[in-house]
Short mmCIF file of C-alpha atoms and ligand atoms in Angstrom, two decimals:
data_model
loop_
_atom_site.label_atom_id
_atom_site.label_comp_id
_atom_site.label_asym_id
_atom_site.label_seq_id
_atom_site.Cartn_x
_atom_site.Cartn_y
_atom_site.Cartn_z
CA UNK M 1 -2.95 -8.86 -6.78
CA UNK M 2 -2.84 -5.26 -5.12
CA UNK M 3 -5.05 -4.65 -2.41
CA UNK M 4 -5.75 -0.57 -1.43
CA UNK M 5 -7.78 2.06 -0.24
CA UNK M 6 -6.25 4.69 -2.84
CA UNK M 7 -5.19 7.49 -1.65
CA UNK M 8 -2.40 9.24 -3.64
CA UNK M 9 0.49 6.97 -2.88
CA UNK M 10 -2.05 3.77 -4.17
CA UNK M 11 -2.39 5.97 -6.85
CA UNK M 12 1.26 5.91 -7.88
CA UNK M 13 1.97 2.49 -6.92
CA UNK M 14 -0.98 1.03 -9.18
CA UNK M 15 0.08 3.62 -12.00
CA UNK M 16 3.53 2.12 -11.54
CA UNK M 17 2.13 -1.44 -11.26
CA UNK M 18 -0.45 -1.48 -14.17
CA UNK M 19 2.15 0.79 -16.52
CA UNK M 20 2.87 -0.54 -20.20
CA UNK M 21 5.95 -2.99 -19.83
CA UNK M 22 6.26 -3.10 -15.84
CA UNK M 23 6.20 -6.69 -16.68
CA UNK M 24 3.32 -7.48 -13.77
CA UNK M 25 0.79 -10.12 -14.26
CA UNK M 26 -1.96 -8.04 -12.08
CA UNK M 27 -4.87 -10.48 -11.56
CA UNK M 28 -7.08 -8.24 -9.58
CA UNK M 29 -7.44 -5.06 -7.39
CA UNK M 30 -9.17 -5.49 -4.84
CA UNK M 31 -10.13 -2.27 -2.29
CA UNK M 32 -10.81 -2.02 1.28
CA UNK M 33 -11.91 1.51 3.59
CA UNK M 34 -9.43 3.38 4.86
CA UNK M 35 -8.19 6.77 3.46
CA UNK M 36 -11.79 7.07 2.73
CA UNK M 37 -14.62 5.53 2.48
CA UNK M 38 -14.88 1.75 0.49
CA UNK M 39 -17.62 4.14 -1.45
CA UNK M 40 -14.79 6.59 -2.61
CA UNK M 41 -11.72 3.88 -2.59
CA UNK M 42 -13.20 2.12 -4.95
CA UNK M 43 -14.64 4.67 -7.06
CA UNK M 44 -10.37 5.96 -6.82
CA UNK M 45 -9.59 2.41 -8.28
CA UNK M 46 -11.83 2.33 -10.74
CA UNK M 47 -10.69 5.81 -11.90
CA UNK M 48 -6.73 5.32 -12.14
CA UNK M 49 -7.37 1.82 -13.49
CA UNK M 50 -9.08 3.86 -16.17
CA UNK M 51 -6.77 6.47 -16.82
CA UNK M 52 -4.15 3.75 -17.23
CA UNK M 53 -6.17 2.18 -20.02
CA UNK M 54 -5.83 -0.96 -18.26
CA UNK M 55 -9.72 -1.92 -18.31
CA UNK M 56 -8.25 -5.88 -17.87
CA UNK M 57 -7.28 -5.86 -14.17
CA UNK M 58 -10.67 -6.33 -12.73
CA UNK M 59 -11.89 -4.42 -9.62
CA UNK M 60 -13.37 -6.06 -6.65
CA UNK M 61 -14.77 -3.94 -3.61
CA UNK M 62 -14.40 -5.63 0.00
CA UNK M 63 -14.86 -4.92 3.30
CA UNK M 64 -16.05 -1.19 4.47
CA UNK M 65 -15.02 -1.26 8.37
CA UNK M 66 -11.98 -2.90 10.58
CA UNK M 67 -12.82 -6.39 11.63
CA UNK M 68 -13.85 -4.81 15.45
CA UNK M 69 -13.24 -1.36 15.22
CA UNK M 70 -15.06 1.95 13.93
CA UNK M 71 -13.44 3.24 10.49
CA UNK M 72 -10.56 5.66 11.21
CA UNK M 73 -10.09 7.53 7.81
CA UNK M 74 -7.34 10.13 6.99
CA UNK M 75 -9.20 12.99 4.71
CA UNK M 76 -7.27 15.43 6.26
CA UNK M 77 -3.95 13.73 4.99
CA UNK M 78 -5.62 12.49 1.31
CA UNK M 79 -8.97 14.76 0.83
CA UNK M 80 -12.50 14.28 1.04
CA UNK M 81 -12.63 12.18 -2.08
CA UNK M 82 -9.10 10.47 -1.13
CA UNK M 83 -7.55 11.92 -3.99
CA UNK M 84 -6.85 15.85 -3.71
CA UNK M 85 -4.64 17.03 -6.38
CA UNK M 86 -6.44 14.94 -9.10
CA UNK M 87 -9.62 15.95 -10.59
CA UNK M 88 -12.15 13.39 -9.40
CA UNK M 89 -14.60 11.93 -12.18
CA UNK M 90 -17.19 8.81 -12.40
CA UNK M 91 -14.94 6.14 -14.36
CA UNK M 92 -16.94 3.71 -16.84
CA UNK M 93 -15.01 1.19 -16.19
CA UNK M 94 -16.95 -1.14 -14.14
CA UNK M 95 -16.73 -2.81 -10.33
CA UNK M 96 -17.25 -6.41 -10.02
CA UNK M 97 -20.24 -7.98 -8.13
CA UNK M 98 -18.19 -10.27 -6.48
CA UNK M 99 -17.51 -9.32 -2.85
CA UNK M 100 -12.94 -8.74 -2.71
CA UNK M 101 -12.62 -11.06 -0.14
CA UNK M 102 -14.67 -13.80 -2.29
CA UNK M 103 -12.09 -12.48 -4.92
CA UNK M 104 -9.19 -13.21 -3.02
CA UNK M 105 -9.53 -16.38 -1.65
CA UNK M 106 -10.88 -17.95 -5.40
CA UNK M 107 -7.87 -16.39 -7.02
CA UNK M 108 -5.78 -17.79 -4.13
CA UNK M 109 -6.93 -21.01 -4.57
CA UNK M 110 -6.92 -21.35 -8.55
CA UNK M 111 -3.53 -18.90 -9.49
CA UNK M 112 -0.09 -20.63 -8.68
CA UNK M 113 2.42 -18.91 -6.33
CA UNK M 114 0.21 -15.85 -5.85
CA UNK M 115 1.66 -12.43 -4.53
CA UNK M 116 -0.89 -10.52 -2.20
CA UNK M 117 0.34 -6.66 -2.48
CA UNK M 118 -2.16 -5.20 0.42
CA UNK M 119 -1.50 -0.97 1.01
CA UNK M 120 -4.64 -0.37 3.04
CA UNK M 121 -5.96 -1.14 6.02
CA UNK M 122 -5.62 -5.24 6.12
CA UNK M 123 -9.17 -6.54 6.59
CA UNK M 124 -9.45 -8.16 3.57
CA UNK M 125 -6.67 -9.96 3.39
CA UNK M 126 -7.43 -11.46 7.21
CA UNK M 127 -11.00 -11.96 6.23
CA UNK M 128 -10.19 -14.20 3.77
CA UNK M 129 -7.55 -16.15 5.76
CA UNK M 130 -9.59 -16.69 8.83
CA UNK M 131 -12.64 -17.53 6.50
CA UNK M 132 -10.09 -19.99 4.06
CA UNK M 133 -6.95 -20.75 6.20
CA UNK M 134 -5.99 -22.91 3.61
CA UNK M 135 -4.88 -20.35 1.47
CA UNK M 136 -1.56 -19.50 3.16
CA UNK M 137 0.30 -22.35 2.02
CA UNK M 138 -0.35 -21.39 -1.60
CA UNK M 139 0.35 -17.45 -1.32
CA UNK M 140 3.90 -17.19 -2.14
CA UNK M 141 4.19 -13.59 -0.46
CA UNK M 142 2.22 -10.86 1.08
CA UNK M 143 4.27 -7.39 0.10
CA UNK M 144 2.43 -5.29 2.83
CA UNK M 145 3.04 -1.54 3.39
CA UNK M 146 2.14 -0.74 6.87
CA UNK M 147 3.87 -0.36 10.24
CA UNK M 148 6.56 1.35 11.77
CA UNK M 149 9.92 0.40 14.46
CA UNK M 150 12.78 3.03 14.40
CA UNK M 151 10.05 5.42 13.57
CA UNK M 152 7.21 6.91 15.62
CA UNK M 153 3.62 6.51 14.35
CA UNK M 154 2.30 9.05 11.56
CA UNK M 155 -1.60 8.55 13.11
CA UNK M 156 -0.59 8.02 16.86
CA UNK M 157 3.08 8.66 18.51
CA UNK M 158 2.96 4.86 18.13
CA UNK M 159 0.80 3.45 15.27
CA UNK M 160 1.43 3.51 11.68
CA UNK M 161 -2.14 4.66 10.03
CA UNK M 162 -3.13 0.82 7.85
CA UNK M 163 -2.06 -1.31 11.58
CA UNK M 164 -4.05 1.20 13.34
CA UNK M 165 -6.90 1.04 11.37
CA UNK M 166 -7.35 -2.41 12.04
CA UNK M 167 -4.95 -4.05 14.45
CA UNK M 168 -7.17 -7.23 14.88
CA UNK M 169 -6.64 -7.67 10.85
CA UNK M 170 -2.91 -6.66 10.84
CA UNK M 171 -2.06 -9.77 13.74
CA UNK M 172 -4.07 -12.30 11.77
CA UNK M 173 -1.87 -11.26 8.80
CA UNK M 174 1.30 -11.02 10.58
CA UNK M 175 0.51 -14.56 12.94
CA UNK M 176 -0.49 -15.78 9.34
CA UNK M 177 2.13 -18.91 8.40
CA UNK M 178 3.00 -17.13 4.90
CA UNK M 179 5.99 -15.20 3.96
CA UNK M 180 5.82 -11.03 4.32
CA UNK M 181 7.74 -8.38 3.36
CA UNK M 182 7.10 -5.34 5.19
CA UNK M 183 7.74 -1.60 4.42
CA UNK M 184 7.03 0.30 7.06
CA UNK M 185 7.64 4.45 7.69
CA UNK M 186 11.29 3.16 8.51
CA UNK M 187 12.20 2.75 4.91
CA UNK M 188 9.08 4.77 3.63
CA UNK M 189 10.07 8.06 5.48
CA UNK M 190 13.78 7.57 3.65
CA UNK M 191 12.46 7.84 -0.02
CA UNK M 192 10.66 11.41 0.15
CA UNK M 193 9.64 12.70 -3.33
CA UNK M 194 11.02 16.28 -4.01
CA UNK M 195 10.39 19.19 -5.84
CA UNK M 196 13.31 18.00 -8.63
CA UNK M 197 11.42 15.03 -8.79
CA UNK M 198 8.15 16.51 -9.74
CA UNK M 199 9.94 18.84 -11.81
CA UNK M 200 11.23 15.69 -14.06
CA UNK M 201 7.53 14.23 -14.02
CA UNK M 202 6.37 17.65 -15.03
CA UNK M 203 8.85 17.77 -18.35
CA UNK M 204 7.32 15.05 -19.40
CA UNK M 205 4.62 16.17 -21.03
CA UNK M 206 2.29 13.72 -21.00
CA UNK M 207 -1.30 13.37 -19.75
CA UNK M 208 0.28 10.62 -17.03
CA UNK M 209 2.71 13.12 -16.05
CA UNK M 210 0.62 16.42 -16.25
CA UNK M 211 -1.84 14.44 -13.59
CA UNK M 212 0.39 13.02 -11.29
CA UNK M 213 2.03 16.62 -11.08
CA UNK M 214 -1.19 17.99 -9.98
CA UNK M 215 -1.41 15.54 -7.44
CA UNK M 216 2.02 15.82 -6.18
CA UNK M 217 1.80 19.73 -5.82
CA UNK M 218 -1.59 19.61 -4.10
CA UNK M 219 -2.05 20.30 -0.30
CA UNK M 220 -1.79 16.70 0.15
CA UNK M 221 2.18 16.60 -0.82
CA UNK M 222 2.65 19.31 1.55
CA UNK M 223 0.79 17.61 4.72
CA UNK M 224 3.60 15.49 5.72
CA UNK M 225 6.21 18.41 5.13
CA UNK M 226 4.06 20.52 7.43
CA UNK M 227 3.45 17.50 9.52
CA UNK M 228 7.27 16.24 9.97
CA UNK M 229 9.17 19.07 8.90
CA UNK M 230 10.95 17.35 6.05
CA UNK M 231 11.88 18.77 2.17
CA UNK M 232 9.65 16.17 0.71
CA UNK M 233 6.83 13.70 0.78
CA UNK M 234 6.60 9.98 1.22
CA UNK M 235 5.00 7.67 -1.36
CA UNK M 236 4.66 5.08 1.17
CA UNK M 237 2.79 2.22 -0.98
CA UNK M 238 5.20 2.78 -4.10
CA UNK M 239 7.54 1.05 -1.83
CA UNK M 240 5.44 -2.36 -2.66
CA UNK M 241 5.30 -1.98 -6.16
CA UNK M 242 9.45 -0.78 -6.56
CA UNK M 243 9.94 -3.93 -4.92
CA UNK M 244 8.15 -6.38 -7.22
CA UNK M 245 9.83 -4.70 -10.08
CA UNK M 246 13.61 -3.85 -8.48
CA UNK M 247 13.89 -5.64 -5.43
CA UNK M 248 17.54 -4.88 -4.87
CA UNK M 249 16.35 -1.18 -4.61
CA UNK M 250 16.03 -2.11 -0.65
CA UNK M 251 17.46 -3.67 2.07
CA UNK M 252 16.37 -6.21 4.30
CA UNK M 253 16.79 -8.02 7.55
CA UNK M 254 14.27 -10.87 8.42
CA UNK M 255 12.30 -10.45 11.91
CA UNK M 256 9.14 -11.50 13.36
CA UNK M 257 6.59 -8.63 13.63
CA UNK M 258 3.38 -8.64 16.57
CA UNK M 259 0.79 -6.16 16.76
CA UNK M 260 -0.72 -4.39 19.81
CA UNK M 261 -4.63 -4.86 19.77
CA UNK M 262 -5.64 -4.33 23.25
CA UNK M 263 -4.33 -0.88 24.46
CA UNK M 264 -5.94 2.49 23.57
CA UNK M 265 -2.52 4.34 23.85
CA UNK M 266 -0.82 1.55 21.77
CA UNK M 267 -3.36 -0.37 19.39
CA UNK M 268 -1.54 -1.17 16.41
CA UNK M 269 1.94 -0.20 17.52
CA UNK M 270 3.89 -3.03 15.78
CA UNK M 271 6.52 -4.98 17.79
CA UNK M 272 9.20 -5.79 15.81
CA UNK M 273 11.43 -8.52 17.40
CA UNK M 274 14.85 -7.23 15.13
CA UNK M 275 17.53 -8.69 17.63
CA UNK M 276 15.40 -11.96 17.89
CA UNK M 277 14.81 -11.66 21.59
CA UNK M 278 11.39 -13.75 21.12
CA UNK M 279 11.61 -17.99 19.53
CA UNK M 280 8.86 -16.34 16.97
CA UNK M 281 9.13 -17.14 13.64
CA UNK M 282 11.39 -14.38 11.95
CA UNK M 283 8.81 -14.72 8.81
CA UNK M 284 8.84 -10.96 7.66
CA UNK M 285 11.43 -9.56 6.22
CA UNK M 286 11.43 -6.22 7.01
CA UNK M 287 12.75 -3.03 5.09
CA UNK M 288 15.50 -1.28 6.66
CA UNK M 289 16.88 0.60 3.80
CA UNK M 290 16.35 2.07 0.31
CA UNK M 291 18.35 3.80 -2.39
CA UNK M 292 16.15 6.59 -2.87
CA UNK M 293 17.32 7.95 -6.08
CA UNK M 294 17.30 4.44 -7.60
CA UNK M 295 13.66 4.13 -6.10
CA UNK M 296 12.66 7.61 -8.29
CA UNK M 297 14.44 6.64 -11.70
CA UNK M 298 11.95 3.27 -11.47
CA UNK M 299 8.80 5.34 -10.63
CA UNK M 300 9.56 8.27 -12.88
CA UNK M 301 10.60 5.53 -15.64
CA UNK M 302 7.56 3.69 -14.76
CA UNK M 303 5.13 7.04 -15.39
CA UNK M 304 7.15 8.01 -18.80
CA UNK M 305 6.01 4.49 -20.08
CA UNK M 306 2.74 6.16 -20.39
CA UNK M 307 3.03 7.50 -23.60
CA UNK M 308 0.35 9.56 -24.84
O1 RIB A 1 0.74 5.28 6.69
C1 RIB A 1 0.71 5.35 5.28
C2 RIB A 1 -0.34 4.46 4.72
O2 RIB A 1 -1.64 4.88 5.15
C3 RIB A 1 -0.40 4.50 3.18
O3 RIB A 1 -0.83 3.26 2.70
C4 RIB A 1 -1.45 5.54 2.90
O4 RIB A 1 -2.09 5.34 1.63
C5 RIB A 1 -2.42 5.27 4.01
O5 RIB A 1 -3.25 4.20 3.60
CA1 CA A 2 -2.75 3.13 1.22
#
């Protein structure tokens, strides 16, 4: 189950996710504040849920704020609705009544090797394992994008935006005893989508394609090129997805990840023990690598399986 606060690169990842033949048994999507508001996030769900005809996967809103902290949203990255680039409408397709993190930890107790896929901010996902601890023995893996080592922060010179958000939730998760695989801006800054890329999305022709072009030609593909001075843009959370469905797409090396809660300079800087200097359980493995064109012939070939 996917847990996001979409944002264009939840966008892509669910379109990749929920597209006809990925293959994924997607039990839920659950949403949690961050980009935006829970209010908007979820509405953002609801509406690329709908656009991929996939009116199954049902749609659970959680929590609206960090676990301690004030909101920190990123509008100026993503838009005021979360989604610039894509024109925003009310979907039909409905959200559940039951609370997300209610959601997650029934699902976690009744489905059978369970993958959490959080690409938000991670209160959810530590609300329900401090209220049902229980749960991490049956979650097979949490696929988390969030975080950063090699690379400086992209919301503070040290903080990757979801582990800033809501460092209290992002230790609970990492301290959780359940195995995580973590793509951070290390191997999310290495896979930047460029203008040949949108080009082959573009001569598609499709109604899939024609929308995610819009979105990847907005102002919002061109903050981070402004921001960091690179030829392209990161899809940070496709990362998750490309790795349920290719995993050899990436490389890995298995550390144990802590996360700063305490300092204002620092909160949510994550300390990543890579040359195992600390006894701590090396429980994450952590992305170090990607083959980036291998990483855009699955997402383009995942977005020309929407056929019109
Ligand atoms: O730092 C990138 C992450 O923050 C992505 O998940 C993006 O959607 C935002 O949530
Ligand atoms: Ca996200």
């Amino acid at each position: 189950m996917f847990d996001c606060d979409p944002g264009q690169d939840d966008a892509i990842s669910l379109i990749m996710a929920l597209s006809p033949g990925s293959g994924l048994d997607i039990r839920a999507i659950t949403v949690v504040a961050g980009n935006t508001s829970l209010v908007k996030c979820q509405r953002n769900a609801r509406m690329i849920a709908q656009i991929c005809g996939r009116v199954d996967v049902p749609i659970f809103a959680g929590r609206a704020a960090p676990l301690k902290l004030p909101l920190a949203t990123a509008e100026e990255v993503h838009g005021v609705e979360g989604l610039d680039g894509l024109d925003i409408f009310e979907p039909d397709l409905p959200l559940q009544s039951e609370n997300a993190v209610d959601a997650i930890i029934r699902l976690c107790r009744s489905v059978d090797d369970i993958v959490l896929v959080p690409t938000g901010p991670l209160t959810n996902i530590a609300a329900a394992l401090t209220r049902a601890p229980e749960i991490a023995e049956r979650i097979s893996e949490i696929v988390i994008m969030g975080g950063a080592r090699a690379e400086a922060g992209n919301i503070t010179p040290s903080a990757e935006f979801n582990i800033y958000v809501d460092p209290h939730a992002a230790r609970i998760v990492f301290d959780a005893p359940v195995k995580k695989t973590t793509f951070g801006l290390d191997v999310t800054h290495k896979a930047l989508i460029r203008d040949e890329h949108v080009d082959r999305i573009a001569s598609l022709g499709t109604e899939m394609g024609d929308r995610l072009t819009g979105m990847l030609r907005s102002d919002y593909a061109e903050y981070d090129r402004a921001k960091f001075g690179t030829s392209g843009t990161p899809i940070h959370d496709a990362c998750t997805t490309a790795y349920l469905l290719q995993p050899d797409v990436f490389t890995f090396k298995s550390v144990n990840v802590q996360v700063e809660v305490d300092s204002p300079l620092t909160r949510g800087h994550t300390s990543v023990d890579f040359w195992q200097m600390t006894e701590r359980p090396r429980d994450t493995q952590w992305a170090v690598d990607v083959d980036a064109e291998a990483f855009f012939e699955l997402m383009i070939g995942r977005i020309a399986a929407y056929t019109d």
